RNA sequence: GGGGACGUAGUUCAGUUGGUUAGAACGCUGCCCUGUCACGGCAGAGGUCGCGGGUUCGAGUCCCGUCGUCCCCGCCA
């Protein structure tokens, strides 16, 4: 391998095969860096020593594939290259074979500046030759392997489930596959193997996992691809804590595989708390929480503030703190709230911001100190007070969420100053995990005017909330229904503000499952027609069970320090869900369509 | 569906107030060079300024449309 030679090998014969990474032609002396996935080695062609082979080497160009036979030699001290692992040796070429030539590539893998992503994706095979991509793909392999090994050792079976299955209720849009044998009918690609893994529990495979591709036809983001890989698992008879333990176990193994020792158990926080403190159900714990400072106002100044901002006297006032943002000009301060997700979410329309410390000190001199103290503000920190406009129809949670977005926008803008997103080498700081628990069971869907399952309709609820469920059947089309207060036995694992995975304890009794469908405004007949097979299965002795699924791509992305899933997926799709290399999707022939009984509207 | 950024040589970019022949670096071609390692030196080739339309005496530059890539909102049980 091209990255393997060491001083101890000097004098040995070696055969290296790989690409010409760089050539340095000094005339009678030619150096070639030969590269494969393991690294690079310098090969020397000396005209004096061997004119024939030297002449052949003159014809070498970037990205030619060659085989070199030679003798490894320790370099003399002042010619050592400390930048590469093989820098203390070189290969004295004795035989050179050109295995294949290369056209001039649109860009070179050895180039330090990246071409734009369109180019990288179109010529992905060249892009993947680059060090970082080779590293990321290797990392992905190691992480997946570590997880497989861990789960297998814990008694989990990896079991495959169908890709061609039936369209699932609710959730994301399905990718559909037309049936030729039954024209007009379609398979759907799984958004997740949810029902199959529950069926596996009913089938007695009490510990299941699968590293499996899932498909969702929704718009893409940097951390969302239409096909992505989940670490999916399910087990019988667990408390949530047991599921968390398994996840913490395989994440420990996965992080160890990439050289990081993480600490378990992860901290836990309820959904309500996460919303109040971070304005998000996936809090980024690397940054300070938001603090409600309303009680730190003096009574008089609270009145004054409420009047000035036209809010009721018991207003919620969140202080968002960005540490060490340093001096910020008035002009810059006025742009707060005009960029990023906060502006996009129309936060400015119902959230008022106060971000001028001088003005605040002037108008509320007696409250300043207690407020800054309550929020832990230190010199050099940027802080913004956010209050909800009185006439707003937005819910308290929407207010928290919007403030949470502002918190992230600001943190991103001043990342270079506070440095909380930079890797320190200390896993306890670099990787802030948290379990978010007790999600709401249902969420109101304004468009369809009914309640939806927040997680999915097979999620269990807290025993104590059962009464609320049973008393709410008359209010299933009321946005103020008590359904909104029911807590699910659902949990997310979050890392640095990214949702890694989501799971729950499932419903294992048919009578409770029916009640959930009723709450979702579904009649018995509708439920039967949509997943009758599943309801029937529940009636044949279903053990209590629960599980979770984690995004492998996201885990690897964070470990790789990448900003996009495309850096850890060999063949990803663009924001318009196009594969630029193979040019998919494409129209298909009339004949193909006809066979499937499909007519395309133009 | 909506908002924003970008699109100039093979690649990464610069291109002033609209003004004569559109530049640089890397890559490419040729020549020189025996210790380079992002080798160096000399010479050279390489451009439908994404595409279409408009304004203008004159458009890479201004306007409209369109296509593509990226980021975000909506969406993502």
XYZ file of C-alpha atoms (C1' of nucleotides) in Angstrom:
679
model
C 0.000 0.000 0.000
C 1.145 3.504 -0.812
C 0.971 4.698 2.787
C 2.677 1.764 4.408
C 6.443 2.095 3.921
C 8.511 3.000 6.961
C 12.255 3.354 7.626
C 12.311 -0.236 8.888
C 11.414 -1.351 5.387
C 14.479 0.170 3.794
C 16.338 -2.223 1.548
C 13.200 -4.244 0.896
C 11.641 -4.724 -2.508
C 8.213 -3.174 -2.796
C 5.473 -2.972 -5.398
C 3.231 0.069 -5.253
C 0.107 0.544 -7.327
C -1.893 3.717 -7.393
C -2.510 7.099 -8.971
C 0.054 9.749 -9.868
C -0.771 12.329 -7.226
C 1.907 14.839 -8.172
C 5.022 14.863 -10.231
C 8.077 16.986 -9.735
C 10.272 16.821 -12.799
C 13.735 18.200 -12.084
C 15.146 17.112 -15.401
C 17.425 14.190 -14.828
C 15.616 13.450 -11.595
C 11.856 12.903 -11.396
C 9.799 12.532 -8.236
C 6.334 11.006 -8.381
C 3.956 10.899 -5.417
C 1.981 7.712 -5.830
C -1.364 7.601 -4.047
C -3.921 5.056 -2.975
C -6.457 5.116 -0.167
C -3.774 4.468 2.440
C -1.642 7.488 1.610
C 1.188 8.641 -0.644
C 4.783 7.591 -1.172
C 7.520 9.392 -3.081
C 8.953 7.419 -5.970
C 12.326 8.435 -7.425
C 13.326 8.062 -11.086
C 17.006 8.787 -11.634
C 18.308 9.128 -15.197
C 21.839 8.303 -14.147
C 20.744 5.109 -12.451
C 18.308 3.906 -15.120
C 17.853 6.003 -18.284
C 15.136 3.779 -19.770
C 12.787 3.914 -16.813
C 13.497 7.615 -16.342
C 12.420 8.265 -19.890
C 9.217 6.327 -19.316
C 8.515 8.374 -16.190
C 8.717 11.584 -18.202
C 5.437 10.573 -19.801
C 3.577 10.280 -16.506
C 0.760 12.734 -15.885
C -1.653 13.458 -13.041
C -4.078 10.638 -12.227
C -2.369 8.044 -14.394
C -2.657 4.645 -12.758
C 0.746 3.032 -12.401
C 2.561 0.107 -10.859
C 6.084 0.662 -9.609
C 8.535 -2.006 -8.534
C 11.462 -0.720 -6.561
C 13.544 -0.757 -3.443
C 12.543 1.156 -0.346
C 15.244 3.479 0.854
C 15.583 5.573 3.956
C 15.893 9.226 3.015
C 18.909 11.243 4.074
C 17.891 13.480 6.995
C 17.620 16.803 5.141
C 15.312 15.378 2.486
C 12.749 13.992 4.924
C 9.185 15.223 4.430
C 7.508 15.599 7.802
C 4.110 16.286 6.258
C 3.432 12.722 5.185
C 3.487 9.450 7.086
C 5.910 7.862 4.616
C 8.130 10.957 4.620
C 11.222 9.223 5.909
C 11.391 6.778 3.021
C 11.131 6.760 -0.739
C 10.923 4.120 -3.393
C 13.772 3.870 -5.915
C 11.995 2.813 -9.082
C 13.308 -0.212 -10.929
C 10.271 -1.017 -13.033
C 7.383 1.146 -14.116
C 4.154 0.038 -15.692
C 1.461 2.445 -16.816
C -1.761 0.580 -16.034
C -3.967 3.318 -17.382
C -3.750 6.881 -18.601
C -6.084 9.676 -17.584
C -7.564 12.547 -19.504
C -6.951 15.867 -17.866
C -9.349 15.712 -14.898
C -11.710 18.677 -14.327
C -10.020 19.035 -10.960
C -7.272 17.231 -9.096
C -7.746 15.240 -5.892
C -4.482 16.698 -4.605
C -5.684 20.273 -5.066
C -6.139 22.186 -1.807
C -8.947 24.487 -2.971
C -12.236 22.695 -3.511
C -14.093 23.046 -6.790
C -17.742 23.946 -6.429
C -20.113 21.255 -5.382
C -21.795 20.863 -8.733
C -18.435 19.871 -10.205
C -17.649 17.592 -7.271
C -20.954 15.762 -7.599
C -20.796 15.411 -11.366
C -17.303 13.913 -11.179
C -17.912 12.207 -7.860
C -15.413 9.415 -8.630
C -12.646 11.989 -8.740
C -13.956 13.878 -5.724
C -14.059 10.652 -3.731
C -10.332 10.167 -4.382
C -9.633 13.175 -2.168
C -8.140 12.529 1.280
C -11.057 13.916 3.234
C -13.633 11.910 1.318
C -11.585 8.752 1.701
C -11.328 9.491 5.398
C -15.060 10.195 5.777
C -16.099 7.035 3.986
C -13.682 4.977 6.037
C -15.026 6.623 9.183
C -18.536 5.725 8.116
C -17.516 2.116 7.667
C -15.852 1.965 11.072
C -18.789 3.567 12.847
C -21.294 1.222 11.225
C -19.097 -1.765 12.001
C -18.679 -0.756 15.653
C -22.434 -0.396 16.017
C -23.106 -3.764 14.388
C -20.556 -5.460 16.602
C -21.934 -3.849 19.728
C -25.567 -4.650 19.044
C -24.760 -8.170 17.944
C -22.808 -8.723 21.163
C -25.834 -7.471 23.081
C -27.979 -10.163 21.517
C -29.619 -8.123 18.760
C -30.273 -9.784 15.399
C -29.898 -7.764 12.234
C -33.013 -8.587 10.244
C -33.917 -7.217 6.836
C -37.327 -5.797 6.013
C -38.857 -5.074 2.601
C -38.086 -1.973 0.541
C -41.150 -2.495 -1.588
C -43.958 -2.200 0.887
C -47.217 -0.365 1.335
C -47.764 3.351 1.666
C -47.661 4.319 5.317
C -50.197 6.488 7.106
C -49.330 10.107 7.913
C -45.762 11.276 7.995
C -43.685 12.275 5.027
C -44.553 11.846 1.374
C -43.793 8.383 0.055
C -41.637 7.444 -2.894
C -43.860 5.186 -4.960
C -43.003 2.191 -7.112
C -45.620 1.185 -9.680
C -46.622 -2.436 -9.919
C -46.505 -3.929 -13.417
C -48.391 -7.030 -12.395
C -51.164 -4.985 -10.845
C -51.539 -1.841 -12.919
C -52.751 1.123 -10.914
C -51.302 -0.216 -7.670
C -48.107 1.038 -6.096
C -45.586 -0.073 -3.580
C -44.098 2.595 -1.346
C -40.476 2.728 -0.271
C -40.325 2.709 3.544
C -39.975 5.989 5.424
C -38.785 3.668 8.168
C -39.343 -0.021 8.877
C -41.659 0.978 11.748
C -44.443 -1.531 11.373
C -42.152 -4.357 10.327
C -39.995 -4.013 13.383
C -43.043 -4.028 15.615
C -44.268 -7.126 13.793
C -40.866 -8.685 14.483
C -41.495 -8.130 18.197
C -44.865 -9.800 17.823
C -42.975 -12.584 16.017
C -40.684 -13.230 18.945
C -37.395 -11.705 17.716
C -37.167 -9.743 20.902
C -34.055 -7.777 19.994
C -33.901 -6.504 16.434
C -31.717 -3.986 14.690
C -30.946 -2.983 11.137
C -28.700 -0.456 9.475
C -31.154 0.364 6.787
C -31.946 2.831 4.029
C -35.085 4.917 4.492
C -36.837 7.133 1.961
C -38.795 10.341 2.402
C -39.954 12.530 -0.427
C -39.545 15.873 1.292
C -37.449 18.935 0.521
C -33.776 18.623 1.340
C -31.544 20.426 3.779
C -27.862 20.252 4.600
C -28.746 17.516 7.103
C -31.576 15.910 5.115
C -31.317 13.624 2.090
C -34.253 11.853 0.427
C -32.583 8.526 1.063
C -30.693 8.176 4.280
C -29.500 5.434 6.584
C -30.967 4.664 9.966
C -29.730 2.535 12.790
C -33.112 1.066 13.559
C -33.742 -1.033 16.630
C -36.574 -2.480 18.643
C -36.789 -4.642 21.749
C -39.435 -6.357 23.803
C -40.305 -5.521 27.419
C -38.132 -2.389 27.781
C -38.559 0.673 29.938
C -37.386 3.798 28.093
C -34.233 3.711 30.225
C -33.318 0.325 28.770
C -33.533 1.680 25.221
C -31.420 4.673 26.215
C -28.825 2.384 27.726
C -28.506 0.433 24.486
C -28.198 3.634 22.450
C -25.607 5.070 24.813
C -23.762 1.775 24.515
C -23.532 1.707 20.742
C -22.793 5.424 20.509
C -19.930 4.919 22.948
C -18.637 2.169 20.683
C -19.123 4.283 17.563
C -17.334 7.290 19.025
C -14.556 5.081 20.303
C -14.113 3.785 16.768
C -13.339 7.342 15.753
C -11.108 7.961 18.747
C -13.420 9.732 21.192
C -14.301 8.614 24.712
C -17.758 9.880 25.568
C -19.416 9.755 28.969
C -22.707 8.038 29.729
C -25.453 8.247 30.788
C -26.439 11.306 28.793
C -28.315 14.055 30.650
C -32.093 14.074 30.264
C -34.560 16.892 29.889
C -38.286 17.011 29.314
C -39.662 18.474 26.107
C -41.312 21.296 28.078
C -38.045 22.222 29.743
C -36.165 22.094 26.445
C -38.678 24.458 24.904
C -38.529 26.897 27.814
C -34.753 26.948 28.098
C -33.646 26.471 24.499
C -36.721 27.151 22.392
C -36.146 23.873 20.643
C -36.813 20.174 21.009
C -33.192 19.633 19.944
C -31.263 21.951 22.232
C -27.676 22.782 21.443
C -26.129 22.429 24.872
C -22.852 24.006 23.818
C -24.479 27.420 24.189
C -26.032 29.048 27.252
C -29.751 28.529 27.850
C -32.219 31.373 27.574
C -33.304 32.837 30.887
C -36.720 34.242 31.744
C -35.749 37.427 33.586
C -39.187 38.932 34.146
C -38.967 38.522 37.938
C -35.637 40.341 38.035
C -37.297 43.623 37.073
C -38.161 46.022 39.856
C -41.950 46.360 40.057
C -41.968 49.944 38.744
C -39.614 49.251 35.880
C -41.510 46.121 34.986
C -44.628 48.296 34.544
C -42.643 50.772 32.512
C -41.147 48.059 30.315
C -44.549 46.438 29.806
C -46.009 49.779 28.748
C -43.080 50.583 26.434
C -43.299 47.211 24.689
C -47.091 47.023 24.872
C -47.161 43.727 26.705
C -49.121 42.612 29.746
C -47.378 43.219 33.103
C -46.706 39.509 33.607
C -44.902 39.265 30.271
C -42.341 36.579 29.569
C -38.987 38.162 28.879
C -36.280 35.876 27.583
C -32.684 36.926 27.784
C -30.599 35.426 25.007
C -26.899 35.528 25.773
C -24.037 35.112 23.340
C -20.816 34.969 25.323
C -17.729 36.898 24.264
C -19.310 38.463 21.218
C -17.190 41.523 21.977
C -17.900 45.048 20.880
C -20.840 45.373 18.562
C -21.594 48.613 16.795
C -25.029 50.195 16.937
C -25.418 49.561 13.225
C -24.608 45.915 13.636
C -26.902 45.645 16.639
C -29.782 46.982 14.589
C -29.401 44.089 12.142
C -30.170 41.586 14.891
C -33.290 39.766 13.874
C -32.970 40.587 10.191
C -31.083 37.501 9.080
C -31.084 33.753 9.502
C -33.906 31.475 10.510
C -35.344 34.047 12.901
C -36.149 36.439 10.074
C -37.380 33.610 7.864
C -39.758 32.401 10.528
C -41.279 35.902 10.639
C -40.081 36.227 14.192
C -39.957 39.974 13.880
C -43.704 40.080 13.384
C -44.545 38.968 16.902
C -41.343 39.196 18.913
C -39.978 42.517 20.132
C -36.271 42.756 20.742
C -34.285 44.994 23.072
C -30.599 44.729 22.351
C -29.137 48.107 23.294
C -27.474 47.851 26.704
C -26.941 51.599 27.020
C -30.524 52.413 26.375
C -31.663 49.696 28.716
C -29.372 51.014 31.438
C -30.777 54.489 30.928
C -34.438 53.480 30.984
C -34.321 50.686 33.544
C -31.368 51.545 35.794
C -32.535 49.574 38.814
C -33.361 46.369 36.943
C -30.199 46.150 34.874
C -27.929 44.583 37.473
C -30.394 41.979 38.772
C -31.286 40.974 35.219
C -27.712 40.566 34.054
C -26.954 38.673 37.232
C -29.948 36.374 36.820
C -28.844 35.522 33.310
C -25.167 35.225 34.146
C -24.161 37.930 31.682
C -20.495 38.824 31.810
C -18.536 41.695 30.319
C -18.155 41.262 26.577
C -21.298 39.141 26.230
C -23.980 40.106 23.761
C -27.459 39.923 25.195
C -30.888 40.432 23.719
C -34.193 40.643 25.542
C -37.136 39.166 23.675
C -40.789 39.668 24.542
C -43.905 38.460 22.810
C -46.088 41.192 21.393
C -49.404 41.341 23.223
C -51.596 41.199 20.140
C -49.864 38.103 18.793
C -51.906 35.000 18.193
C -48.818 32.836 18.406
C -48.644 30.302 21.205
C -46.133 30.435 24.034
C -44.246 27.558 22.432
C -44.015 29.403 19.132
C -42.560 32.349 20.999
C -39.976 30.139 22.673
C -39.158 28.490 19.359
C -38.674 31.772 17.582
C -36.398 33.025 20.352
C -34.521 29.743 20.119
C -33.924 30.395 16.433
C -32.603 33.857 17.193
C -30.301 32.286 19.772
C -28.886 29.951 17.135
C -28.641 32.665 14.455
C -26.645 34.886 16.773
C -24.482 32.032 17.976
C -23.679 31.174 14.381
C -22.891 34.760 13.476
C -20.466 35.190 16.359
C -19.100 31.637 16.283
C -15.583 32.868 15.562
C -15.649 34.960 18.727
C -17.178 32.600 21.294
C -15.653 29.494 19.752
C -18.241 27.101 21.179
C -18.595 25.307 17.836
C -14.864 24.729 17.456
C -13.465 21.346 18.397
C -11.392 21.400 21.589
C -10.263 17.772 21.603
C -12.196 17.209 24.837
C -15.176 14.959 24.029
C -17.080 16.263 27.062
C -17.116 19.706 25.409
C -17.154 18.741 21.754
C -20.036 16.274 21.940
C -22.935 17.453 24.074
C -25.540 14.704 24.087
C -28.935 14.972 25.682
C -32.106 12.917 25.885
C -35.255 14.931 25.348
C -38.208 13.088 26.888
C -41.962 13.307 27.361
C -42.854 14.716 23.986
C -46.458 15.712 23.456
C -48.533 12.858 22.082
C -50.502 14.952 19.599
C -50.012 18.207 17.783
C -52.657 20.360 16.207
C -52.653 20.441 12.426
C -54.125 23.743 11.364
C -54.481 22.768 7.721
C -56.548 19.646 8.209
C -58.198 20.916 11.397
C -57.397 17.892 13.487
C -54.842 16.417 15.829
C -51.885 14.503 14.426
C -49.600 12.026 16.117
C -46.500 14.017 17.005
C -44.229 10.970 16.799
C -46.299 8.290 15.118
C -49.671 6.750 15.890
C -48.189 3.648 17.555
C -46.612 5.584 20.410
C -47.636 4.877 24.012
C -48.689 7.577 26.369
C -48.000 8.077 30.048
C -50.382 5.984 32.189
C -51.411 9.086 34.149
C -52.611 10.759 30.958
C -54.916 7.923 29.924
C -57.917 9.621 31.536
C -57.307 12.731 29.448
C -57.310 10.633 26.319
C -60.585 8.943 27.211
C -62.302 12.216 28.053
C -61.203 13.914 24.836
C -63.020 11.926 22.181
C -65.597 14.714 21.823
C -62.954 17.372 21.262
C -60.886 15.797 18.488
C -61.518 18.769 16.200
C -60.875 21.377 18.881
C -57.405 22.938 18.898
C -57.819 23.602 22.636
C -58.575 19.962 23.429
C -56.892 18.293 26.383
C -55.291 16.051 23.771
C -52.615 18.717 23.576
C -51.610 18.012 27.186
C -51.064 14.288 26.811
C -47.451 13.224 27.092
C -46.036 10.387 25.043
C -43.463 7.826 26.067
C -41.354 9.231 23.275
C -37.789 10.420 23.374
C -35.131 11.962 21.130
C -31.397 11.731 21.412
C -29.793 15.032 20.491
C -26.160 15.899 19.845
C -24.941 19.489 19.523
C -28.358 20.700 18.442
C -28.850 17.962 15.865
C -31.562 15.364 16.308
C -29.741 12.062 15.999
C -32.676 9.817 16.638
C -36.168 9.410 17.822
C -38.022 6.580 19.482
C -40.768 5.515 21.806
C -42.401 2.781 23.787
C -45.133 1.427 21.523
C -48.710 0.575 22.126
C -49.060 -3.199 22.482
C -52.776 -3.408 23.242
C -55.338 -3.231 20.532
C -57.903 -1.415 22.708
C -55.511 1.450 23.403
C -54.428 1.576 19.775
C -58.095 1.983 18.789
C -58.470 4.883 21.204
C -55.498 6.623 19.598
C -57.023 6.275 16.167
C -60.250 7.679 17.567
C -58.398 10.662 18.975
C -56.817 11.171 15.570
C -60.315 11.448 14.155
C -60.175 8.109 12.382
C -63.139 5.767 12.314
C -62.719 2.078 13.049
C -63.287 1.316 9.355
C -60.666 3.818 8.216
C -58.137 2.416 10.665
C -58.895 -1.132 9.532
C -58.512 -0.282 5.881
C -55.222 1.519 6.384
C -53.412 -0.940 8.620
C -55.809 -3.703 9.406
C -53.040 -6.289 9.261
C -51.249 -4.497 12.048
C -54.282 -4.125 14.289
C -55.004 -7.779 13.792
C -51.447 -8.717 14.707
C -51.789 -6.749 17.947
C -54.561 -9.131 18.971
C -52.404 -12.255 18.924
C -50.330 -11.811 22.043
C -48.181 -8.752 21.475
C -45.451 -8.212 24.040
C -44.801 -4.700 25.321
C -42.057 -3.269 23.162
C -40.227 -0.126 22.193
C -37.267 1.135 20.255
C -35.600 3.936 18.431
C -33.931 4.857 15.138
C -30.820 7.012 14.730
C -29.497 8.693 11.625
C -26.164 7.093 10.751
C -25.367 9.832 8.237
C -25.793 12.543 10.851
C -23.630 10.734 13.386
C -20.842 10.371 10.848
C -21.292 13.968 9.685
C -20.725 15.270 13.193
C -17.779 12.946 13.775
C -16.266 14.039 10.472
C -16.750 17.677 11.425
C -18.674 18.191 8.179
C -21.423 20.734 7.552
C -23.444 18.608 5.188
C -24.547 14.994 4.831
C -23.172 15.106 1.301
C -19.679 14.929 2.771
C -20.337 11.510 4.289
C -22.594 9.952 1.641
C -20.679 8.656 -1.392
C -23.399 9.446 -3.908
C -25.734 12.088 -2.530
C -28.419 14.170 -4.181
C -28.650 17.912 -4.704
C -31.211 20.234 -3.136
C -33.551 19.340 -6.001
C -33.070 15.647 -5.274
C -31.004 15.119 -8.426
C -28.017 12.813 -8.726
C -25.678 14.892 -10.902
C -23.382 11.986 -11.717
C -25.884 9.507 -13.110
C -28.375 12.253 -13.974
C -31.375 10.845 -12.139
C -34.309 11.095 -12.174
C -35.067 10.878 -15.895
C -38.167 10.448 -18.014
C -38.779 6.863 -19.125
C -39.909 5.477 -22.437
C -43.534 5.325 -23.507
C -43.190 1.562 -23.670
C -42.109 1.366 -20.055
C -44.967 3.574 -18.945
C -47.491 1.640 -20.980
C -46.401 -1.602 -19.417
C -47.019 -0.068 -15.996
C -50.373 1.344 -17.002
C -49.184 4.882 -16.351
C -49.974 7.976 -18.347
C -47.990 11.131 -17.667
C -49.770 14.466 -17.671
C -47.792 17.229 -19.321
C -44.716 27.119 -2.540
C -41.570 31.429 -0.468
C -36.829 34.279 0.837
C -31.540 34.881 0.090
C -26.425 34.014 -2.077
C -23.723 32.508 -6.251
C -22.803 31.451 -11.818
C -16.375 34.906 -15.944
C -10.410 30.097 -19.000
C -10.142 22.906 -17.414
C -10.452 24.664 -11.875
C -10.541 28.647 -8.009
C -11.281 33.650 -8.385
C -10.462 39.287 -9.733
C -12.786 42.482 -13.172
C -13.525 50.080 -10.579
C -18.705 54.750 -12.666
C -21.308 50.862 -18.563
C -15.917 52.356 -22.497
C -10.721 50.242 -26.579
C -7.383 43.791 -26.896
C -11.584 40.374 -20.240
C -6.844 39.371 -16.090
C -4.288 36.319 -11.960
C -3.202 31.701 -9.630
C -3.392 26.498 -10.155
C -3.951 22.944 -14.052
C -2.570 21.968 -19.403
C 1.450 21.973 -23.794
C 6.746 22.658 -25.050
C 11.808 23.716 -23.491
C 15.644 24.042 -19.280
C 16.886 21.955 -14.536
C 20.138 15.716 -9.989
C 17.098 16.247 -3.961
C 12.281 18.080 -4.973
C 7.937 17.313 -1.961
C 2.111 22.965 -3.206
C 9.778 22.083 -6.808
C 11.729 26.192 -9.686
C 12.676 29.047 -14.460
C 11.311 30.430 -19.621
C 7.732 30.285 -23.534
C 2.762 29.068 -25.105
C -2.313 27.427 -25.767
C -6.874 28.102 -23.521
C -13.108 32.567 -22.936
C -20.571 31.885 -26.430
C -18.596 36.094 -19.204
C -24.826 29.901 -17.489
C -28.863 30.718 -21.262
C -32.681 34.107 -23.680
C -34.427 38.924 -24.276
C -34.182 44.271 -23.324
C -31.958 49.390 -22.320
C -27.637 51.893 -24.630
C -23.446 54.668 -29.612
C -21.362 50.737 -26.441
C -23.187 45.445 -21.537
C -19.090 40.618 -17.960
C -21.051 45.254 -15.542
C -27.848 47.964 -15.744
C -33.165 45.749 -16.315
C -36.594 41.438 -17.189
C -37.067 36.301 -17.740
C -35.044 31.459 -17.428
C -31.748 27.335 -15.950
C -28.328 25.327 -12.370
C -25.806 24.931 -7.415
C -25.912 26.240 -2.210
C -28.362 28.120 2.506
C -32.944 29.053 5.048
C -38.647 29.135 5.887
C -42.764 25.983 4.836
C -42.490 20.621 4.667
C -39.716 16.399 7.175
C -45.213 10.748 11.868
